[in-house]
Short mmCIF file of C-alpha atoms in Angstrom, two decimals:
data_model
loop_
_atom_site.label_atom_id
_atom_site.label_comp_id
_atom_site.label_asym_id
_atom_site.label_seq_id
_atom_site.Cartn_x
_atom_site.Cartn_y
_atom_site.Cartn_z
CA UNK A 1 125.63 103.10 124.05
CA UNK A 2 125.65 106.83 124.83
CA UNK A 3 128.19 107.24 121.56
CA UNK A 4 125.84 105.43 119.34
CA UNK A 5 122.42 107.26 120.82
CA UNK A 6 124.59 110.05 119.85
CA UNK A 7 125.31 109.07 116.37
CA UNK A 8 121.24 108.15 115.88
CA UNK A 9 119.84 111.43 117.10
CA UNK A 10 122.48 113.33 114.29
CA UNK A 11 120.85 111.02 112.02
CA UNK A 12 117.40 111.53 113.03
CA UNK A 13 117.73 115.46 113.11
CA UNK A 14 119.59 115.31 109.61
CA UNK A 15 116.57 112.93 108.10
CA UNK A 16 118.91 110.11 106.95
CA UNK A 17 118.18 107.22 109.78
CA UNK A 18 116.94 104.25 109.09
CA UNK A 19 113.88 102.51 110.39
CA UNK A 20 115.39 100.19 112.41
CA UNK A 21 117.54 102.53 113.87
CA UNK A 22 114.57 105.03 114.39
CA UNK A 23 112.98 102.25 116.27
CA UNK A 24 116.22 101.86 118.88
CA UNK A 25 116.12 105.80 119.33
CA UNK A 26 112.52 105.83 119.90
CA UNK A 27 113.27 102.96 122.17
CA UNK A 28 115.60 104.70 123.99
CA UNK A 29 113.85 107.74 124.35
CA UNK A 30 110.96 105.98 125.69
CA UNK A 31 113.06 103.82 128.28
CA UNK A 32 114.91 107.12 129.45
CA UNK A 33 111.82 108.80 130.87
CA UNK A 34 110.96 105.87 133.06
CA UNK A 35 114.89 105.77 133.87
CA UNK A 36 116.12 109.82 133.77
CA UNK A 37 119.00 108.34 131.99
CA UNK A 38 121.22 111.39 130.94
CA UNK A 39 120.53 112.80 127.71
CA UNK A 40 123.53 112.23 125.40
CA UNK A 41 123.32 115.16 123.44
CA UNK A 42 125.57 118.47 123.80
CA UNK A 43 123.02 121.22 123.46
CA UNK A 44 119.75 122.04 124.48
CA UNK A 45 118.47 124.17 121.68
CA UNK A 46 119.03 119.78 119.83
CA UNK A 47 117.87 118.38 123.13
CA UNK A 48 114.47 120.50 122.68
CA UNK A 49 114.27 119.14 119.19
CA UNK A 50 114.51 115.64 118.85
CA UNK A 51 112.13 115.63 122.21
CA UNK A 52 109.64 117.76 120.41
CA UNK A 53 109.92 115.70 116.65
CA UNK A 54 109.78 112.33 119.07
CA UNK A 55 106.66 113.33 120.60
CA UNK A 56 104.91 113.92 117.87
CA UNK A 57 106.37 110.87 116.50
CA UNK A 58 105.12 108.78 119.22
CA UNK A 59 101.53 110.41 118.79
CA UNK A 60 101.39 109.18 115.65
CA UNK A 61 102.76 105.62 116.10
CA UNK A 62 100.29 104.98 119.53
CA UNK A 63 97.06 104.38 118.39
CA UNK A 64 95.43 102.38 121.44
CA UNK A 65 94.04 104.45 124.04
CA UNK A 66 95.82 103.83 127.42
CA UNK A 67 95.59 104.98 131.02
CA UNK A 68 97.26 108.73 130.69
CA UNK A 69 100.55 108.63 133.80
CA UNK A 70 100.17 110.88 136.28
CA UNK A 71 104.00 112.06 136.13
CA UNK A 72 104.84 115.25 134.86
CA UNK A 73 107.03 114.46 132.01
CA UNK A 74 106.37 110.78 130.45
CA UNK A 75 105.28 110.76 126.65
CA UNK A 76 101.62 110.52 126.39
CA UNK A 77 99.26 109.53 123.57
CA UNK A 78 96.64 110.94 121.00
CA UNK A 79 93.58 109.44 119.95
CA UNK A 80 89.90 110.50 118.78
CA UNK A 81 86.97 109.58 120.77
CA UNK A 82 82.98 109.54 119.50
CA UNK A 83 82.64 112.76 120.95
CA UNK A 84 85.73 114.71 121.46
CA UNK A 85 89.89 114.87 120.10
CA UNK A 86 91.59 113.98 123.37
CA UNK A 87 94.77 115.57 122.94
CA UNK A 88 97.64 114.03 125.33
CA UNK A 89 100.33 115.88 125.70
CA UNK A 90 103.65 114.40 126.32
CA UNK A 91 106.57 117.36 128.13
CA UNK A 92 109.58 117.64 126.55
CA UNK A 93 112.29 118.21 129.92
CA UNK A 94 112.85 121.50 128.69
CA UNK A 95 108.82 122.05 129.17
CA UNK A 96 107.83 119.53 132.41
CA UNK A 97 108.10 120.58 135.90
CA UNK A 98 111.33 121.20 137.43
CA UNK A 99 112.36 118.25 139.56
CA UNK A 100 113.31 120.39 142.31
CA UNK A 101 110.56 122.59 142.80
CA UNK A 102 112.43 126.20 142.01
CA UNK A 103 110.87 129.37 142.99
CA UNK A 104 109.03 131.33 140.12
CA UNK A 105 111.12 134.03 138.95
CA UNK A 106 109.21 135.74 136.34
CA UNK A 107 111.05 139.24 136.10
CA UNK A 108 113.85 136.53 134.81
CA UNK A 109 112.40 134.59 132.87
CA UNK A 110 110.85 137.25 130.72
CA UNK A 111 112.77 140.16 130.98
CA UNK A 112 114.45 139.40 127.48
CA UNK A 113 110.95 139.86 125.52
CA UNK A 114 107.75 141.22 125.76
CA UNK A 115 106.35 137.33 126.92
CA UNK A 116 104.12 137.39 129.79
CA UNK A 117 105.81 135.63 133.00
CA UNK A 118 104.31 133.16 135.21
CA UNK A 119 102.49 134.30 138.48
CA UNK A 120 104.47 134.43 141.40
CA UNK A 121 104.30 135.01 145.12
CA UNK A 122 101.91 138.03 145.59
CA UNK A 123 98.51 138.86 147.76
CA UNK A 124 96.76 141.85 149.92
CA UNK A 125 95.99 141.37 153.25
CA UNK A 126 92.78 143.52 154.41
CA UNK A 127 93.09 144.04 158.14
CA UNK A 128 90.17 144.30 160.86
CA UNK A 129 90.31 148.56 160.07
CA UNK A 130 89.76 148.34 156.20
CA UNK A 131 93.40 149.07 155.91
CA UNK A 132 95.38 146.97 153.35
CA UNK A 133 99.14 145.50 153.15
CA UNK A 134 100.36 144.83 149.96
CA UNK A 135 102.41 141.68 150.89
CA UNK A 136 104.79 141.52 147.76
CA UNK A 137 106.09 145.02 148.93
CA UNK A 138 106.01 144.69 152.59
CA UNK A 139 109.05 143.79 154.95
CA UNK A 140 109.96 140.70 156.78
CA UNK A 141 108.86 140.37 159.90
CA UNK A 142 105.89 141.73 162.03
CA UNK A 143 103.62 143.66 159.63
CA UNK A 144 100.43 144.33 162.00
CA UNK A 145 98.78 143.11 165.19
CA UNK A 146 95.40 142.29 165.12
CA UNK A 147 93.38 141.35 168.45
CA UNK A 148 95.88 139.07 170.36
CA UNK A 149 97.57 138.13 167.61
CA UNK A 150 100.72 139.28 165.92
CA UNK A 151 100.77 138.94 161.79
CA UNK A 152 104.67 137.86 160.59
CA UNK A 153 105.91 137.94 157.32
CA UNK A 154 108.24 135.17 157.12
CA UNK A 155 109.48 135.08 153.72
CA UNK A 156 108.33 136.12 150.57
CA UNK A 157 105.57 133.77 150.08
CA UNK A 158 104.25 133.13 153.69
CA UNK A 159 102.08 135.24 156.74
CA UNK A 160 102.06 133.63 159.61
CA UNK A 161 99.89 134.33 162.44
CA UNK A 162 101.43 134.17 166.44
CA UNK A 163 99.60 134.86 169.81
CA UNK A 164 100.83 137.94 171.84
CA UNK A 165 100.53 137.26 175.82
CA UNK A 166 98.76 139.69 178.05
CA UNK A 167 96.70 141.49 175.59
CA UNK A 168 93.18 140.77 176.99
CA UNK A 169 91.65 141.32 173.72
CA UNK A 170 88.11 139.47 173.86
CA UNK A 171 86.73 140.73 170.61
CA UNK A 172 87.18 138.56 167.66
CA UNK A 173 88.58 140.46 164.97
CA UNK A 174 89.21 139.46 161.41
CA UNK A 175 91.43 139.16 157.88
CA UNK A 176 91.37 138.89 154.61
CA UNK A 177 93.95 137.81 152.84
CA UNK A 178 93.11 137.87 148.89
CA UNK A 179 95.51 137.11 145.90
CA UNK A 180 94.91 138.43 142.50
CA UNK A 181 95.10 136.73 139.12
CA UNK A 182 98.91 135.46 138.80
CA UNK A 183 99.31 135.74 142.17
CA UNK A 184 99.56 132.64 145.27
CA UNK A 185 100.25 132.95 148.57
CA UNK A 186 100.40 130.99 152.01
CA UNK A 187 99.05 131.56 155.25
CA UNK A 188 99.60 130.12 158.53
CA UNK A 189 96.76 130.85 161.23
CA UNK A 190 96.92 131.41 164.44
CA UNK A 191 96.06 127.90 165.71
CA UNK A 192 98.46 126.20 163.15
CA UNK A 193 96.59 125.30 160.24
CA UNK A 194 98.61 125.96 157.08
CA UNK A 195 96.64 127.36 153.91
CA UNK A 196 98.17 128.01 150.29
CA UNK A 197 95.73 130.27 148.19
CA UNK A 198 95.63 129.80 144.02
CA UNK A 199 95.08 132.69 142.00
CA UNK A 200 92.40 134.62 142.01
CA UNK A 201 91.51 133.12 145.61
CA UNK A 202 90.49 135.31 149.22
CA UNK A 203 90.15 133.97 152.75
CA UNK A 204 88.70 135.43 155.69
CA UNK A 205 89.39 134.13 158.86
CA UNK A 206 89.81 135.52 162.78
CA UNK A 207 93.18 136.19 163.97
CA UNK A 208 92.37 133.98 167.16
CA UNK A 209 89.91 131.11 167.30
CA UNK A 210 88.35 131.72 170.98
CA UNK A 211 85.31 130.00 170.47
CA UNK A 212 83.86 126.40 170.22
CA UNK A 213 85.11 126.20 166.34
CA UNK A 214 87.24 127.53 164.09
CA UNK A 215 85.54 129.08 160.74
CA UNK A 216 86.90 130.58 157.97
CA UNK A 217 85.38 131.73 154.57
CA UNK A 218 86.83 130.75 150.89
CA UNK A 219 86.14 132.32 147.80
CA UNK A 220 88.29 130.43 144.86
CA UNK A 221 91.07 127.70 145.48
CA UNK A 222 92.86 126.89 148.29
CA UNK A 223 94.46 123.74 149.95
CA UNK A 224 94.61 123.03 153.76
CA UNK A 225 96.31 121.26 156.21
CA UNK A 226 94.21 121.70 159.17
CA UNK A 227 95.91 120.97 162.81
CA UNK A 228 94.32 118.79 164.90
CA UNK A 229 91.97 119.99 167.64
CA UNK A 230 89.18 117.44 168.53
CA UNK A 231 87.31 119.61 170.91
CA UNK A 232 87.36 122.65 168.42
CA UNK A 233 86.03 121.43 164.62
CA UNK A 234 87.51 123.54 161.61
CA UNK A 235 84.70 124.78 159.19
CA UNK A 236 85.17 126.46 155.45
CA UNK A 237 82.56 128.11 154.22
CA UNK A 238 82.46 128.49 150.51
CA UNK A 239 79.31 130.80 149.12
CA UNK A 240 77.46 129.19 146.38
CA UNK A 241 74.54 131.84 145.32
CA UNK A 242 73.03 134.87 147.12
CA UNK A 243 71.44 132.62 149.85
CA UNK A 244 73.39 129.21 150.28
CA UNK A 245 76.75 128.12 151.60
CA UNK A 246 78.69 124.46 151.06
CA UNK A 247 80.74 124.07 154.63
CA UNK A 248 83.22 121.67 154.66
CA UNK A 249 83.85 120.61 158.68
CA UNK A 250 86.87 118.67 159.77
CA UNK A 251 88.92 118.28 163.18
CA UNK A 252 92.20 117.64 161.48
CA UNK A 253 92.93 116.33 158.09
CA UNK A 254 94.48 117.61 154.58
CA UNK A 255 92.33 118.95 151.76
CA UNK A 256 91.93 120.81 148.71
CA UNK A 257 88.62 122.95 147.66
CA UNK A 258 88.10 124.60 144.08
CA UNK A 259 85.63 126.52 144.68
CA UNK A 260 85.72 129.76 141.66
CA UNK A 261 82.92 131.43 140.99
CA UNK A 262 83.22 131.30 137.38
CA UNK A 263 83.51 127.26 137.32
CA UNK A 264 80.15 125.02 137.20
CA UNK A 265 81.24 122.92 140.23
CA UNK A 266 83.17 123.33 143.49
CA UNK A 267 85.19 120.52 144.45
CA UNK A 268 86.33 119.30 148.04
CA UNK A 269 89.30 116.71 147.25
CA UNK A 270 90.49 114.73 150.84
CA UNK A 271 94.00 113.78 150.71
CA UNK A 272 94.43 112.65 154.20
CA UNK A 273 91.86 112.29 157.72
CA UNK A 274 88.03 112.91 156.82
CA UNK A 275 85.55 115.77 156.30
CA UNK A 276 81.70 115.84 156.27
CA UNK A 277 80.43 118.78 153.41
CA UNK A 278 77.15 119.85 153.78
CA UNK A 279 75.21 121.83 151.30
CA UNK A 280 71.39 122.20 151.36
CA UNK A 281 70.53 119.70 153.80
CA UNK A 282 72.67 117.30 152.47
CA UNK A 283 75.68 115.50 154.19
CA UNK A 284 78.26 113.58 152.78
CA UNK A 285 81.40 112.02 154.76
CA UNK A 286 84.66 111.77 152.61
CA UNK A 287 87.35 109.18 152.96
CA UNK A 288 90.93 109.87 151.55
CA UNK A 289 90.93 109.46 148.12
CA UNK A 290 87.52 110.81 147.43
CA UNK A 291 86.06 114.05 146.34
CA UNK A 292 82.45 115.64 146.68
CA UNK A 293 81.03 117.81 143.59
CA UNK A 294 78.55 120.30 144.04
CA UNK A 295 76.86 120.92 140.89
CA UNK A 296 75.34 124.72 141.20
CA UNK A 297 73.00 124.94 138.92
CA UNK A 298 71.22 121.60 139.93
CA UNK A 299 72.39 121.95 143.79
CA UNK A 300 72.92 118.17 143.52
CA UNK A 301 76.10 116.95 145.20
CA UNK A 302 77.82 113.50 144.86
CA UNK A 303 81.15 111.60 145.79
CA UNK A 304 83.35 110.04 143.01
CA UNK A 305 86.99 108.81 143.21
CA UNK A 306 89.63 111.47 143.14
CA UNK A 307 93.00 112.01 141.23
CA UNK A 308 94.75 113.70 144.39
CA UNK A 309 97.59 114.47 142.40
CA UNK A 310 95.41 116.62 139.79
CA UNK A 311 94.12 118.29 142.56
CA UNK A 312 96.72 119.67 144.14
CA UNK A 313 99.37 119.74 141.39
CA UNK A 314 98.71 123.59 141.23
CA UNK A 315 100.44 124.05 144.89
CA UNK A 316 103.11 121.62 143.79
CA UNK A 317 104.07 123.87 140.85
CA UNK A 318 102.52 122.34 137.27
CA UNK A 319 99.23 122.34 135.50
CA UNK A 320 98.09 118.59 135.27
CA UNK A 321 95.18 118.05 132.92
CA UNK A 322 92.88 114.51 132.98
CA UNK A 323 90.84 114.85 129.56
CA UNK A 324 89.95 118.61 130.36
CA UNK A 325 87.73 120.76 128.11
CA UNK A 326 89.90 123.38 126.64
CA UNK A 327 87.65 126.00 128.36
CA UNK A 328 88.61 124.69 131.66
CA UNK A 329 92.68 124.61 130.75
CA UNK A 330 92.39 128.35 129.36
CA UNK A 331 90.62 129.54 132.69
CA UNK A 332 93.26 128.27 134.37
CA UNK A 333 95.86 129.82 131.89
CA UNK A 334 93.69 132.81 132.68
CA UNK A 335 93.94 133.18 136.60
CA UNK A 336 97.48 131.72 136.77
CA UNK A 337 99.02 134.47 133.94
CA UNK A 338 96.73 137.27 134.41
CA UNK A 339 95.53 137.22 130.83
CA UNK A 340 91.99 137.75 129.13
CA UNK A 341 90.89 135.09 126.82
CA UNK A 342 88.37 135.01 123.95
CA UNK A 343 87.39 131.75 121.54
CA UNK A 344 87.04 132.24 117.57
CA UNK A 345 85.28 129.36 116.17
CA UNK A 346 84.28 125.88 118.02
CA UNK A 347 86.81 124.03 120.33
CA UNK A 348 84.13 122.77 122.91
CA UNK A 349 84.94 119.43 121.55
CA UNK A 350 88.12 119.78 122.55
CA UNK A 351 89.88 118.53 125.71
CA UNK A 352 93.48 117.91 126.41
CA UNK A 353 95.51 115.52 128.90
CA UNK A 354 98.82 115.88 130.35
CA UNK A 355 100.80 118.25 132.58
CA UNK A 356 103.26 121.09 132.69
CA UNK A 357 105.48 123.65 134.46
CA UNK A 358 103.65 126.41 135.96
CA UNK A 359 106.78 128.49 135.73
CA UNK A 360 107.53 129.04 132.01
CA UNK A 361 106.45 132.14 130.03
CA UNK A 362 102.80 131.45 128.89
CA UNK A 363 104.39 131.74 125.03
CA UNK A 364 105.78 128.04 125.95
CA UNK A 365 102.90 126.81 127.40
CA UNK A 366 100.80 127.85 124.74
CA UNK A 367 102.96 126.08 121.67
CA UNK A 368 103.06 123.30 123.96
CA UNK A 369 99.19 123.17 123.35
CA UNK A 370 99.30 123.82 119.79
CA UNK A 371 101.99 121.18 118.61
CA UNK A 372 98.93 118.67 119.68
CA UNK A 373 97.15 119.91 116.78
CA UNK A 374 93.80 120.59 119.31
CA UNK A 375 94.04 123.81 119.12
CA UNK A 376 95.52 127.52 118.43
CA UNK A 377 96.36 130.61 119.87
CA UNK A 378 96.80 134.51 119.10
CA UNK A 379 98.44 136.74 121.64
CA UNK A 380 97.82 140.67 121.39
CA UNK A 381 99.08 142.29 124.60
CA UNK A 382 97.35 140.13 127.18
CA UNK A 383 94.66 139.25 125.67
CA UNK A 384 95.00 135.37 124.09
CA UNK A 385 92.32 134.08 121.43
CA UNK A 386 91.73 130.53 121.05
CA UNK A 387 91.17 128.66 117.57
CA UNK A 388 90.40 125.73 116.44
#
């Protein structure tokens, strides 16, 4: 079988098959990403390039819309709707998110050209005195201490926050830890509650939590697994405008909040336990699998059912699009690869579906978006314009 798959990609790649036998290699192909059967071919330059002339082979042949899979990597469709081009995009393997999570390594992924790398593990931490730590350049191991707490650097990507006996410190004092665009971090506080910040995302928290609660403030993205305390709730506190806060309140349970300043909504997604958000007088209890919106400029909020794994796909390394507006996928782009982008001409009508890697050079991730035909890009220093 793997001889003849052989022999039909040669022929496919060359022009000369034949419809039938187009129809057993598209077959194939199709069966292999529900299988990860090994890929017959020799090379990866041909690999990329029967995956990229199938895909838009299959986009062509699918005309029925279907429920989009939410694994990075199967082929996807395209279709037109009455008031947008959905563009699904199906990830070559070359393109999808690497099966075993690997750290980003952007220095070596772009040190060959002048492409601009993916973000990588980078953040300031602002301690109780003004004074800041640049985290990417600071030493393993104990950075500062702060009240009656002791601030580690573990590794390159984590802080994590330990109690110090005998200090006798009563005042609470507090941290910021903020990550810039194309930049993530993790934190773990002093209580045990683990927090990974997005891009463009800041938290402010106390080193201890000597109180009745445990509150923190969130400005951007961030997901949370929150340890269990019953007698002590955890509170987030997300500012909306000048005057009003959302606060999401839970004892011990794993979330997600999107909640950027430049984005129309902020977004509490519950993955696991419950959580009560409040905003404005209103209350509303989530269950796992559910998600509250805030809509700022109405100051309505509402519950709808949640795709968890578009939620949180940015911790898990890949971008994972559900029918987004293209303005929505390009601030992403933005925060996640530092870059400034401008629109020429009307893609508002535009939204694409789909996922991939959040460690390839934006270069791939932008032809990635183009071969869908939605859309199309020009790159001048770090500054990407989008076209129709």
């Amino acid at each position: 079988m793997k001889d003849n798959i052989s022999q039909l990609i040669e022929k496919y790649l060359d022009g000369t098959i034949t419809p039938a036998e187009e129809k057993t290699l598209m077959d194939w192909y199709q069966h292999r990403n529900q299988t990860d059967a090994e890929w017959p071919s020799d090379t990866v330059d041909e690999e990329e390039t029967v995956r990229l002339r199938m895909l838009m082979r299959l986009h062509q042949q699918m005309e029925a819309p279907v429920a989009a899979p939410k694994t990075p990597g199967r082929i996807l469709y395209y279709l037109s709707a009455a008031a947008s081009v959905i563009v699904i995009l199906g990830i070559a393997a070359y393109f999808i998110y690497p099966r075993l999570h690997p750290a980003p390594k952007p220095a070596a992924i772009a040190q060959a050209t002048n492409d601009i790398g993916p973000g990588s593990n980078k953040a300031i931490l602002t301690l109780d005195n003004g004074d800041k730590v640049v985290l990417e350049d600071a030493k393993n191991g104990v950075i500062s201490q702060q009240g009656n707490a002791a601030v580690n650097k573990t590794d390159s990507a984590n802080l994590l926050y330990n109690n110090v006996a005998g200090q006798g410190t009563t005042a609470v004092v507090y941290n910021t830890i903020s990550t810039p665009y194309g930049g993530q971090y993790q934190v773990t506080l002093q209580d045990g509650t683990k927090v990974w910040l997005n891009a463009g995302s800041s938290l402010r928290f106390p080193t201890t939590f000597p109180g009745s609660e445990r509150q923190v403030q969130l400005s951007g993205e961030a997901y949370f697994e929150v340890a269990k305390d019953k007698t002590k709730p955890f509170l987030v506190t997300v500012n909306t405008t000048s005057d009003r806060s959302m606060t999401v309140q839970v004892l011990g349970t794993h979330f997600n909040i999107n909640a950027y300043p430049d984005e129309q909504h902020h977004i509490t997604t519950l993955l696991e336990g419950s959580v009560k958000v409040n905003y404005d007088h209103t209350n509303l209890l989530l269950v796992p699998g559910k998600e509250a919106i805030l809509h700022k400029i109405s100051g309505k909020m509402d519950i709808k059912e949640a795709d968890t794994e578009e939620a949180v796909a940015w911790k898990n390394g890949y971008f994972l699009f559900n029918n987004d507006k293209i303005e929505n996928v390009m601030r992403q782009i933005s925060r996640w690869y530092n870059v400034e982008v401008t629109y020429q001409g009307d893609v508002s009508k535009k939204a694409i579906g789909g996922s991939l890697s959040r460690y390839k050079n934006v270069s791939e991730i932008l032809r990635m978006l183009e071969l869908t035909g939605a859309v199309h890009f020009k790159t001048e220093g770090r500054r990407i314009t989008v076209m129709p």
